[in-house]
Amino acid sequence: MHTHPGTEDRNAGFSDTTLRRHLLDHRDAGVLLVRTPGSAARIPDWVEDDPELPRVRSAGRWLATPGRFFPGFGRDVSEADLVQAAVEEAKAANGWCKVIGDWHPDQLALPLETLTAVVDAVHAVGGRVAVHCQTADGSANAVLAGADSLEHGMHLDPDLIDRMAAQGTAFVPTLSVFGAGADRRRAQEPSARRDWWLAGWEGMLPNVEAAHQAGVRILAGTDSFPCGTVMTEVDWLVRAGLSTEAALGAASWEARSWLGLPGLVDGGPADLVAYDSDPTLDPSVLARPSRVILRGRVVA
């Protein structure tokens, strides 16, 4: 539900070859539907026509206002042009757009009025808005603006969780990418940036558990590389307090339903992953699919 196939190096840029390799890595790990909330380039049309690749739901290019992203890595737009750009990306992709709602902790988050205007305009054309947020103000503004999903949600004020549940804002915490860097951060020399990051991380697992208990839809995404490691996110969601079945659903049937695709029902897409034992009883088997069936064909 949160991965960025197609590029591994900001300097190298987007590559069709890298995109195909990343998507095959996801597929072989049992991921048959990929949501990429933001990319260095729009996902090309040939991906949907390739029977070997997972289905992809894209949010087009990252939308970044000045100072709030890696320069030139997404679509750089002014705050005044953001609403129009968001509508354009949503129409050009699968109805989604992705807005960088904040960046460094010492920088102002995207203003609430601007983000609200984006959400209203994209909703008016039938689209949905994902918001990158990792500061307290950025996460708060994403919720208050009525965003469809919080990507990361670091420093989220727990008092906003009930509002998220009421308005249907999903939470994609990408715990695995943060968890992988936690020990390295702790080993750094004390600094304001280090302490800010660690404070945000320490609140994430309790917030995920509280959000799940409140009825917020929790979804599994890995963010960074290597691709094909969603099972690590399932493990982190279990550590956060979700049941194994709920964590598996966050990476499977719940995610698929949220993106508008049916699961294992008559007339649904013939996508299926099989395991030698029940993953709700033994989640470790998620790393070893015994059969991957995509569009009715055995592909792995």
Tab-separated table of N, CA, C and O in Angstrom, residues 160-273:
chain	number	residue	atom	x	y	z
A	160	LEU	N	-6.569	13.110	17.533
A	160	LEU	CA	-7.173	13.190	16.200
A	160	LEU	C	-7.614	11.838	15.665
A	160	LEU	O	-8.214	11.755	14.590
A	161	ILE	N	-7.328	10.774	16.392
A	161	ILE	CA	-7.607	9.430	15.885
A	161	ILE	C	-9.101	9.197	15.696
A	161	ILE	O	-9.535	8.616	14.691
A	162	ASP	N	-9.917	9.643	16.628
A	162	ASP	CA	-11.365	9.453	16.474
A	162	ASP	C	-11.886	10.185	15.240
A	162	ASP	O	-12.793	9.689	14.548
A	163	ARG	N	-11.315	11.348	14.950
A	163	ARG	CA	-11.734	12.071	13.747
A	163	ARG	C	-11.338	11.289	12.497
A	163	ARG	O	-12.105	11.232	11.532
A	164	MET	N	-10.164	10.690	12.503
A	164	MET	CA	-9.753	9.861	11.375
A	164	MET	C	-10.756	8.736	11.142
A	164	MET	O	-11.168	8.467	10.008
A	165	ALA	N	-11.156	8.085	12.211
A	165	ALA	CA	-12.106	6.981	12.087
A	165	ALA	C	-13.443	7.469	11.551
A	165	ALA	O	-14.041	6.835	10.670
A	166	ALA	N	-13.906	8.593	12.052
A	166	ALA	CA	-15.226	9.097	11.657
A	166	ALA	C	-15.273	9.497	10.191
A	166	ALA	O	-16.288	9.307	9.516
A	167	GLN	N	-14.167	10.058	9.684
A	167	GLN	CA	-14.196	10.546	8.297
A	167	GLN	C	-13.598	9.559	7.293
A	167	GLN	O	-13.559	9.819	6.091
A	168	GLY	N	-13.116	8.415	7.801
A	168	GLY	CA	-12.618	7.380	6.900
A	168	GLY	C	-11.201	7.582	6.416
A	168	GLY	O	-10.817	7.053	5.367
A	169	THR	N	-10.398	8.322	7.158
A	169	THR	CA	-8.994	8.502	6.780
A	169	THR	C	-8.196	7.268	7.171
A	169	THR	O	-8.188	6.870	8.333
A	170	ALA	N	-7.542	6.652	6.197
A	170	ALA	CA	-6.734	5.466	6.457
A	170	ALA	C	-5.351	5.859	6.966
A	170	ALA	O	-4.888	6.979	6.752
A	171	PHE	N	-4.699	4.918	7.615
A	171	PHE	CA	-3.389	5.143	8.218
A	171	PHE	C	-2.423	4.110	7.639
A	171	PHE	O	-2.609	2.910	7.807
A	172	VAL	N	-1.393	4.599	6.922
A	172	VAL	CA	-0.363	3.724	6.349
A	172	VAL	C	0.956	4.082	7.037
A	172	VAL	O	1.713	4.936	6.561
A	173	PRO	N	1.269	3.473	8.182
A	173	PRO	CA	2.367	3.961	9.017
A	173	PRO	C	3.775	3.590	8.550
A	173	PRO	O	4.742	4.180	9.046
A	174	THR	N	3.906	2.637	7.633
A	174	THR	CA	5.229	2.189	7.159
A	174	THR	C	6.185	1.967	8.327
A	174	THR	O	7.309	2.458	8.335
A	175	LEU	N	5.751	1.170	9.295
A	175	LEU	CA	6.541	0.962	10.505
A	175	LEU	C	7.884	0.316	10.213
A	175	LEU	O	8.881	0.612	10.888
A	176	SER	N	7.924	-0.563	9.227
A	176	SER	CA	9.145	-1.334	8.999
A	176	SER	C	10.317	-0.452	8.597
A	176	SER	O	11.456	-0.689	9.017
A	177	VAL	N	10.070	0.581	7.795
A	177	VAL	CA	11.183	1.429	7.381
A	177	VAL	C	11.688	2.271	8.547
A	177	VAL	O	12.895	2.512	8.688
A	178	PHE	N	10.796	2.705	9.426
A	178	PHE	CA	11.223	3.446	10.614
A	178	PHE	C	11.926	2.511	11.599
A	178	PHE	O	12.960	2.846	12.171
A	179	GLY	N	11.339	1.334	11.801
A	179	GLY	CA	11.929	0.380	12.736
A	179	GLY	C	13.323	-0.047	12.339
A	179	GLY	O	14.193	-0.254	13.192
A	180	ALA	N	13.550	-0.149	11.029
A	180	ALA	CA	14.872	-0.561	10.549
A	180	ALA	C	15.942	0.467	10.874
A	180	ALA	O	17.129	0.126	10.989
A	181	GLY	N	15.547	1.729	11.035
A	181	GLY	CA	16.524	2.774	11.308
A	181	GLY	C	16.597	3.214	12.752
A	181	GLY	O	17.397	4.096	13.093
A	182	ALA	N	15.782	2.612	13.614
A	182	ALA	CA	15.688	3.098	14.990
A	182	ALA	C	16.995	2.939	15.760
A	182	ALA	O	17.438	3.864	16.450
A	183	ASP	N	17.617	1.765	15.650
A	183	ASP	CA	18.869	1.556	16.400
A	183	ASP	C	19.969	2.497	15.912
A	183	ASP	O	20.765	3.006	16.714
A	184	ARG	N	20.021	2.721	14.612
A	184	ARG	CA	21.024	3.641	14.077
A	184	ARG	C	20.796	5.051	14.608
A	184	ARG	O	21.744	5.761	14.965
A	185	ARG	N	19.540	5.466	14.690
A	185	ARG	CA	19.239	6.796	15.226
A	185	ARG	C	19.640	6.901	16.694
A	185	ARG	O	20.203	7.910	17.130
A	186	ARG	N	19.357	5.862	17.467
A	186	ARG	CA	19.694	5.899	18.891
A	186	ARG	C	21.198	6.008	19.100
A	186	ARG	O	21.669	6.576	20.087
A	187	ALA	N	21.969	5.446	18.172
A	187	ALA	CA	23.425	5.453	18.296
A	187	ALA	C	24.047	6.784	17.901
A	187	ALA	O	25.241	7.010	18.157
A	188	GLN	N	23.275	7.659	17.307
A	188	GLN	CA	23.805	8.960	16.897
A	188	GLN	C	24.049	9.862	18.100
A	188	GLN	O	23.466	9.677	19.172
A	189	GLU	N	24.894	10.845	17.894
A	189	GLU	CA	25.108	11.849	18.934
A	189	GLU	C	23.797	12.607	19.178
A	189	GLU	O	23.047	12.872	18.230
A	190	PRO	N	23.492	12.935	20.435
A	190	PRO	CA	22.259	13.676	20.713
A	190	PRO	C	22.187	14.975	19.924
A	190	PRO	O	23.178	15.695	19.787
A	191	SER	N	21.020	15.247	19.377
A	191	SER	CA	20.787	16.478	18.632
A	191	SER	C	19.282	16.705	18.602
A	191	SER	O	18.493	15.786	18.884
A	192	ALA	N	18.881	17.900	18.234
A	192	ALA	CA	17.451	18.194	18.162
A	192	ALA	C	16.777	17.319	17.123
A	192	ALA	O	15.669	16.811	17.353
A	193	ARG	N	17.421	17.090	15.969
A	193	ARG	CA	16.827	16.258	14.914
A	193	ARG	C	16.699	14.802	15.375
A	193	ARG	O	15.677	14.151	15.145
A	194	ARG	N	17.743	14.269	16.001
A	194	ARG	CA	17.704	12.891	16.500
A	194	ARG	C	16.595	12.728	17.532
A	194	ARG	O	15.804	11.775	17.472
A	195	ASP	N	16.519	13.649	18.471
A	195	ASP	CA	15.522	13.525	19.532
A	195	ASP	C	14.108	13.648	18.965
A	195	ASP	O	13.189	12.957	19.414
A	196	TRP	N	13.939	14.525	17.988
A	196	TRP	CA	12.629	14.662	17.333
A	196	TRP	C	12.222	13.365	16.656
A	196	TRP	O	11.095	12.905	16.793
A	197	TRP	N	13.153	12.766	15.921
A	197	TRP	CA	12.853	11.525	15.199
A	197	TRP	C	12.492	10.414	16.177
A	197	TRP	O	11.495	9.700	15.990
A	198	LEU	N	13.298	10.262	17.219
A	198	LEU	CA	13.049	9.174	18.173
A	198	LEU	C	11.729	9.383	18.916
A	198	LEU	O	11.004	8.421	19.190
A	199	ALA	N	11.388	10.612	19.232
A	199	ALA	CA	10.111	10.882	19.891
A	199	ALA	C	8.957	10.487	18.978
A	199	ALA	O	7.947	9.908	19.427
A	200	GLY	N	9.096	10.786	17.704
A	200	GLY	CA	8.058	10.393	16.761
A	200	GLY	C	7.931	8.897	16.643
A	200	GLY	O	6.818	8.346	16.630
A	201	TRP	N	9.066	8.203	16.576
A	201	TRP	CA	9.039	6.752	16.457
A	201	TRP	C	8.430	6.101	17.700
A	201	TRP	O	7.638	5.170	17.597
A	202	GLU	N	8.781	6.608	18.865
A	202	GLU	CA	8.267	6.010	20.096
A	202	GLU	C	6.746	6.120	20.202
A	202	GLU	O	6.105	5.318	20.879
A	203	GLY	N	6.177	7.102	19.530
A	203	GLY	CA	4.725	7.233	19.574
A	203	GLY	C	3.989	6.474	18.500
A	203	GLY	O	2.749	6.352	18.554
A	204	MET	N	4.718	5.924	17.527
A	204	MET	CA	4.030	5.355	16.380
A	204	MET	C	3.303	4.046	16.690
A	204	MET	O	2.151	3.860	16.296
A	205	LEU	N	3.958	3.125	17.373
A	205	LEU	CA	3.288	1.854	17.659
A	205	LEU	C	2.052	2.059	18.545
A	205	LEU	O	0.988	1.494	18.241
A	206	PRO	N	2.140	2.868	19.629
A	206	PRO	CA	0.917	3.124	20.395
A	206	PRO	C	-0.174	3.789	19.573
A	206	PRO	O	-1.368	3.481	19.741
A	207	ASN	N	0.199	4.697	18.663
A	207	ASN	CA	-0.808	5.352	17.823
A	207	ASN	C	-1.457	4.366	16.854
A	207	ASN	O	-2.663	4.439	16.592
A	208	VAL	N	-0.674	3.452	16.297
A	208	VAL	CA	-1.243	2.457	15.391
A	208	VAL	C	-2.230	1.570	16.136
A	208	VAL	O	-3.336	1.290	15.643
A	209	GLU	N	-1.855	1.135	17.329
A	209	GLU	CA	-2.774	0.300	18.107
A	209	GLU	C	-4.046	1.073	18.461
A	209	GLU	O	-5.168	0.556	18.320
A	210	ALA	N	-3.889	2.325	18.902
A	210	ALA	CA	-5.055	3.127	19.264
A	210	ALA	C	-5.945	3.373	18.049
A	210	ALA	O	-7.177	3.328	18.146
A	211	ALA	N	-5.332	3.627	16.902
A	211	ALA	CA	-6.107	3.858	15.682
A	211	ALA	C	-6.881	2.607	15.284
A	211	ALA	O	-8.059	2.673	14.904
A	212	HIS	N	-6.236	1.481	15.383
A	212	HIS	CA	-6.918	0.223	15.052
A	212	HIS	C	-8.095	-0.007	15.992
A	212	HIS	O	-9.192	-0.363	15.548
A	213	GLN	N	-7.895	0.221	17.274
A	213	GLN	CA	-8.972	0.032	18.245
A	213	GLN	C	-10.123	1.006	18.008
A	213	GLN	O	-11.284	0.687	18.275
A	214	ALA	N	-9.801	2.189	17.474
A	214	ALA	CA	-10.838	3.199	17.218
A	214	ALA	C	-11.589	2.958	15.914
A	214	ALA	O	-12.565	3.660	15.632
A	215	GLY	N	-11.122	2.005	15.113
A	215	GLY	CA	-11.799	1.705	13.852
A	215	GLY	C	-11.169	2.348	12.634
A	215	GLY	O	-11.756	2.306	11.543
A	216	VAL	N	-9.975	2.925	12.779
A	216	VAL	CA	-9.262	3.455	11.620
A	216	VAL	C	-8.738	2.285	10.795
A	216	VAL	O	-8.243	1.298	11.342
A	217	ARG	N	-8.834	2.395	9.477
A	217	ARG	CA	-8.309	1.343	8.611
A	217	ARG	C	-6.780	1.459	8.558
A	217	ARG	O	-6.247	2.454	8.083
A	218	ILE	N	-6.101	0.439	9.060
A	218	ILE	CA	-4.644	0.373	9.033
A	218	ILE	C	-4.228	-0.444	7.819
A	218	ILE	O	-4.748	-1.538	7.588
A	219	LEU	N	-3.275	0.078	7.039
A	219	LEU	CA	-2.849	-0.593	5.816
A	219	LEU	C	-1.334	-0.761	5.815
A	219	LEU	O	-0.601	0.063	6.371
A	220	ALA	N	-0.870	-1.811	5.175
A	220	ALA	CA	0.538	-2.189	5.225
A	220	ALA	C	1.309	-1.653	4.027
A	220	ALA	O	0.946	-1.917	2.885
A	221	GLY	N	2.370	-0.914	4.298
A	221	GLY	CA	3.256	-0.419	3.252
A	221	GLY	C	4.678	-0.386	3.755
A	221	GLY	O	4.914	-0.245	4.958
A	222	THR	N	5.619	-0.527	2.838
A	222	THR	CA	7.023	-0.648	3.239
A	222	THR	C	7.858	0.574	2.895
A	222	THR	O	8.948	0.741	3.428
A	223	ASP	N	7.410	1.397	1.959
A	223	ASP	CA	8.073	2.633	1.566
A	223	ASP	C	9.354	2.383	0.782
A	223	ASP	O	9.407	2.620	-0.418
A	224	SER	N	10.399	1.926	1.447
A	224	SER	CA	11.720	1.907	0.833
A	224	SER	C	12.092	0.532	0.310
A	224	SER	O	11.252	-0.349	0.157
A	225	PHE	N	13.364	0.339	0.070
A	225	PHE	CA	13.856	-0.859	-0.594
A	225	PHE	C	14.548	-1.771	0.410
A	225	PHE	O	14.968	-1.331	1.469
A	226	PRO	N	14.686	-3.060	0.093
A	226	PRO	CA	14.291	-3.700	-1.162
A	226	PRO	C	12.791	-3.885	-1.265
A	226	PRO	O	12.084	-3.884	-0.249
A	227	CYS	N	12.302	-4.055	-2.483
A	227	CYS	CA	10.891	-4.356	-2.694
A	227	CYS	C	10.631	-5.831	-2.374
A	227	CYS	O	11.541	-6.651	-2.368
A	228	GLY	N	9.363	-6.152	-2.129
A	228	GLY	CA	9.013	-7.537	-1.837
A	228	GLY	C	9.196	-7.925	-0.391
A	228	GLY	O	9.435	-9.093	-0.081
A	229	THR	N	9.062	-6.960	0.530
A	229	THR	CA	9.278	-7.253	1.957
A	229	THR	C	8.071	-6.878	2.804
A	229	THR	O	8.221	-6.504	3.959
A	230	VAL	N	6.880	-6.968	2.221
A	230	VAL	CA	5.705	-6.541	2.974
A	230	VAL	C	5.484	-7.399	4.214
A	230	VAL	O	4.840	-6.969	5.177
A	231	MET	N	6.022	-8.628	4.214
A	231	MET	CA	5.864	-9.469	5.397
A	231	MET	C	6.504	-8.831	6.632
A	231	MET	O	6.060	-9.063	7.756
A	232	THR	N	7.527	-7.996	6.437
A	232	THR	CA	8.120	-7.316	7.588
A	232	THR	C	7.165	-6.281	8.165
A	232	THR	O	7.142	-6.047	9.378
A	233	GLU	N	6.373	-5.645	7.302
A	233	GLU	CA	5.396	-4.681	7.794
A	233	GLU	C	4.285	-5.393	8.567
A	233	GLU	O	3.806	-4.888	9.591
A	234	VAL	N	3.869	-6.554	8.101
A	234	VAL	CA	2.877	-7.347	8.837
A	234	VAL	C	3.408	-7.650	10.231
A	234	VAL	O	2.683	-7.525	11.234
A	235	ASP	N	4.668	-8.032	10.317
A	235	ASP	CA	5.273	-8.336	11.612
A	235	ASP	C	5.253	-7.109	12.523
A	235	ASP	O	4.921	-7.210	13.712
A	236	TRP	N	5.580	-5.935	11.977
A	236	TRP	CA	5.560	-4.723	12.796
A	236	TRP	C	4.147	-4.367	13.236
A	236	TRP	O	3.943	-3.879	14.363
A	237	LEU	N	3.159	-4.598	12.399
A	237	LEU	CA	1.778	-4.310	12.801
A	237	LEU	C	1.341	-5.225	13.947
A	237	LEU	O	0.608	-4.789	14.842
A	238	VAL	N	1.812	-6.454	13.923
A	238	VAL	CA	1.532	-7.353	15.051
A	238	VAL	C	2.218	-6.830	16.315
A	238	VAL	O	1.629	-6.811	17.405
A	239	ARG	N	3.448	-6.372	16.176
A	239	ARG	CA	4.149	-5.792	17.332
A	239	ARG	C	3.410	-4.567	17.874
A	239	ARG	O	3.464	-4.275	19.080
A	240	ALA	N	2.725	-3.862	16.982
A	240	ALA	CA	1.992	-2.665	17.405
A	240	ALA	C	0.692	-3.003	18.120
A	240	ALA	O	0.055	-2.106	18.675
A	241	GLY	N	0.291	-4.276	18.098
A	241	GLY	CA	-0.896	-4.667	18.839
A	241	GLY	C	-2.038	-5.202	18.010
A	241	GLY	O	-3.072	-5.588	18.562
A	242	LEU	N	-1.896	-5.224	16.665
A	242	LEU	CA	-2.947	-5.815	15.843
A	242	LEU	C	-2.883	-7.336	15.968
A	242	LEU	O	-1.801	-7.917	16.165
A	243	SER	N	-4.026	-7.973	15.852
A	243	SER	CA	-4.014	-9.428	15.782
A	243	SER	C	-3.321	-9.848	14.495
A	243	SER	O	-3.211	-9.070	13.533
A	244	THR	N	-2.854	-11.088	14.447
A	244	THR	CA	-2.200	-11.572	13.223
A	244	THR	C	-3.144	-11.491	12.041
A	244	THR	O	-2.758	-11.105	10.935
A	245	GLU	N	-4.402	-11.823	12.259
A	245	GLU	CA	-5.368	-11.780	11.162
A	245	GLU	C	-5.587	-10.344	10.680
A	245	GLU	O	-5.650	-10.083	9.473
A	246	ALA	N	-5.679	-9.399	11.608
A	246	ALA	CA	-5.870	-7.995	11.221
A	246	ALA	C	-4.644	-7.462	10.490
A	246	ALA	O	-4.762	-6.712	9.513
A	247	ALA	N	-3.451	-7.838	10.945
A	247	ALA	CA	-2.223	-7.386	10.286
A	247	ALA	C	-2.121	-7.971	8.885
A	247	ALA	O	-1.716	-7.283	7.942
A	248	LEU	N	-2.500	-9.230	8.742
A	248	LEU	CA	-2.493	-9.849	7.418
A	248	LEU	C	-3.527	-9.189	6.512
A	248	LEU	O	-3.272	-8.931	5.327
A	249	GLY	N	-4.679	-8.870	7.057
A	249	GLY	CA	-5.699	-8.178	6.276
A	249	GLY	C	-5.233	-6.819	5.801
A	249	GLY	O	-5.568	-6.386	4.700
A	250	ALA	N	-4.421	-6.139	6.626
A	250	ALA	CA	-3.893	-4.826	6.247
A	250	ALA	C	-3.010	-4.910	5.013
A	250	ALA	O	-2.824	-3.921	4.303
A	251	ALA	N	-2.448	-6.103	4.764
A	251	ALA	CA	-1.597	-6.321	3.600
A	251	ALA	C	-2.319	-7.102	2.510
A	251	ALA	O	-1.713	-7.389	1.475
A	252	SER	N	-3.596	-7.408	2.729
A	252	SER	CA	-4.279	-8.296	1.778
A	252	SER	C	-5.703	-7.835	1.542
A	252	SER	O	-5.948	-6.853	0.852
A	253	TRP	N	-6.671	-8.531	2.119
A	253	TRP	CA	-8.066	-8.291	1.749
A	253	TRP	C	-8.562	-6.900	2.128
A	253	TRP	O	-9.329	-6.300	1.378
A	254	GLU	N	-8.130	-6.352	3.255
A	254	GLU	CA	-8.556	-5.001	3.625
A	254	GLU	C	-8.002	-3.971	2.637
A	254	GLU	O	-8.702	-3.051	2.209
A	255	ALA	N	-6.728	-4.130	2.298
A	255	ALA	CA	-6.102	-3.204	1.352
A	255	ALA	C	-6.756	-3.307	-0.016
A	255	ALA	O	-7.050	-2.295	-0.664
A	256	ARG	N	-6.995	-4.515	-0.465
A	256	ARG	CA	-7.582	-4.725	-1.792
A	256	ARG	C	-8.987	-4.131	-1.860
A	256	ARG	O	-9.356	-3.464	-2.833
A	257	SER	N	-9.769	-4.362	-0.819
A	257	SER	CA	-11.120	-3.817	-0.774
A	257	SER	C	-11.092	-2.298	-0.784
A	257	SER	O	-11.884	-1.651	-1.482
A	258	TRP	N	-10.170	-1.707	-0.036
A	258	TRP	CA	-10.082	-0.251	0.053
A	258	TRP	C	-9.747	0.372	-1.295
A	258	TRP	O	-10.181	1.474	-1.605
A	259	LEU	N	-8.990	-0.362	-2.107
A	259	LEU	CA	-8.641	0.127	-3.439
A	259	LEU	C	-9.704	-0.211	-4.484
A	259	LEU	O	-9.543	0.132	-5.657
A	260	GLY	N	-10.773	-0.877	-4.069
A	260	GLY	CA	-11.907	-1.101	-4.953
A	260	GLY	C	-11.861	-2.377	-5.760
A	260	GLY	O	-12.648	-2.539	-6.706
A	261	LEU	N	-10.974	-3.309	-5.420
A	261	LEU	CA	-10.926	-4.587	-6.114
A	261	LEU	C	-11.518	-5.682	-5.230
A	261	LEU	O	-11.225	-5.737	-4.027
A	262	PRO	N	-12.316	-6.567	-5.810
A	262	PRO	CA	-12.874	-7.669	-5.014
A	262	PRO	C	-11.808	-8.696	-4.671
A	262	PRO	O	-10.765	-8.773	-5.336
A	263	GLY	N	-12.074	-9.471	-3.651
A	263	GLY	CA	-11.163	-10.537	-3.256
A	263	GLY	C	-11.556	-11.858	-3.871
A	263	GLY	O	-11.854	-11.936	-5.071
A	264	LEU	N	-11.611	-12.900	-3.050
A	264	LEU	CA	-11.914	-14.243	-3.544
A	264	LEU	C	-13.423	-14.449	-3.602
A	264	LEU	O	-14.028	-15.088	-2.733
A	265	VAL	N	-14.021	-13.879	-4.635
A	265	VAL	CA	-15.465	-13.997	-4.840
A	265	VAL	C	-15.721	-14.364	-6.296
A	265	VAL	O	-14.881	-14.144	-7.176
A	266	ASP	N	-16.885	-14.917	-6.569
A	266	ASP	CA	-17.257	-15.234	-7.943
A	266	ASP	C	-17.181	-13.991	-8.811
A	266	ASP	O	-17.724	-12.942	-8.447
A	267	GLY	N	-16.489	-14.102	-9.928
A	267	GLY	CA	-16.360	-12.974	-10.843
A	267	GLY	C	-15.228	-12.032	-10.527
A	267	GLY	O	-14.975	-11.101	-11.289
A	268	GLY	N	-14.550	-12.232	-9.404
A	268	GLY	CA	-13.434	-11.372	-9.033
A	268	GLY	C	-12.178	-11.734	-9.804
A	268	GLY	O	-12.107	-12.788	-10.462
A	269	PRO	N	-11.156	-10.883	-9.764
A	269	PRO	CA	-9.889	-11.208	-10.419
A	269	PRO	C	-9.301	-12.505	-9.853
A	269	PRO	O	-9.342	-12.730	-8.639
A	270	ALA	N	-8.753	-13.333	-10.720
A	270	ALA	CA	-8.206	-14.629	-10.293
A	270	ALA	C	-6.777	-14.438	-9.776
A	270	ALA	O	-5.803	-14.891	-10.379
A	271	ASP	N	-6.658	-13.728	-8.668
A	271	ASP	CA	-5.370	-13.477	-8.021
A	271	ASP	C	-5.365	-14.227	-6.693
A	271	ASP	O	-6.276	-14.056	-5.869
A	272	LEU	N	-4.333	-15.016	-6.477
A	272	LEU	CA	-4.321	-15.867	-5.290
A	272	LEU	C	-2.882	-16.178	-4.887
A	272	LEU	O	-2.039	-16.450	-5.734
A	273	VAL	N	-2.633	-16.131	-3.587
A	273	VAL	CA	-1.348	-16.564	-3.046
A	273	VAL	C	-1.618	-17.695	-2.060
A	273	VAL	O	-2.489	-17.574	-1.195
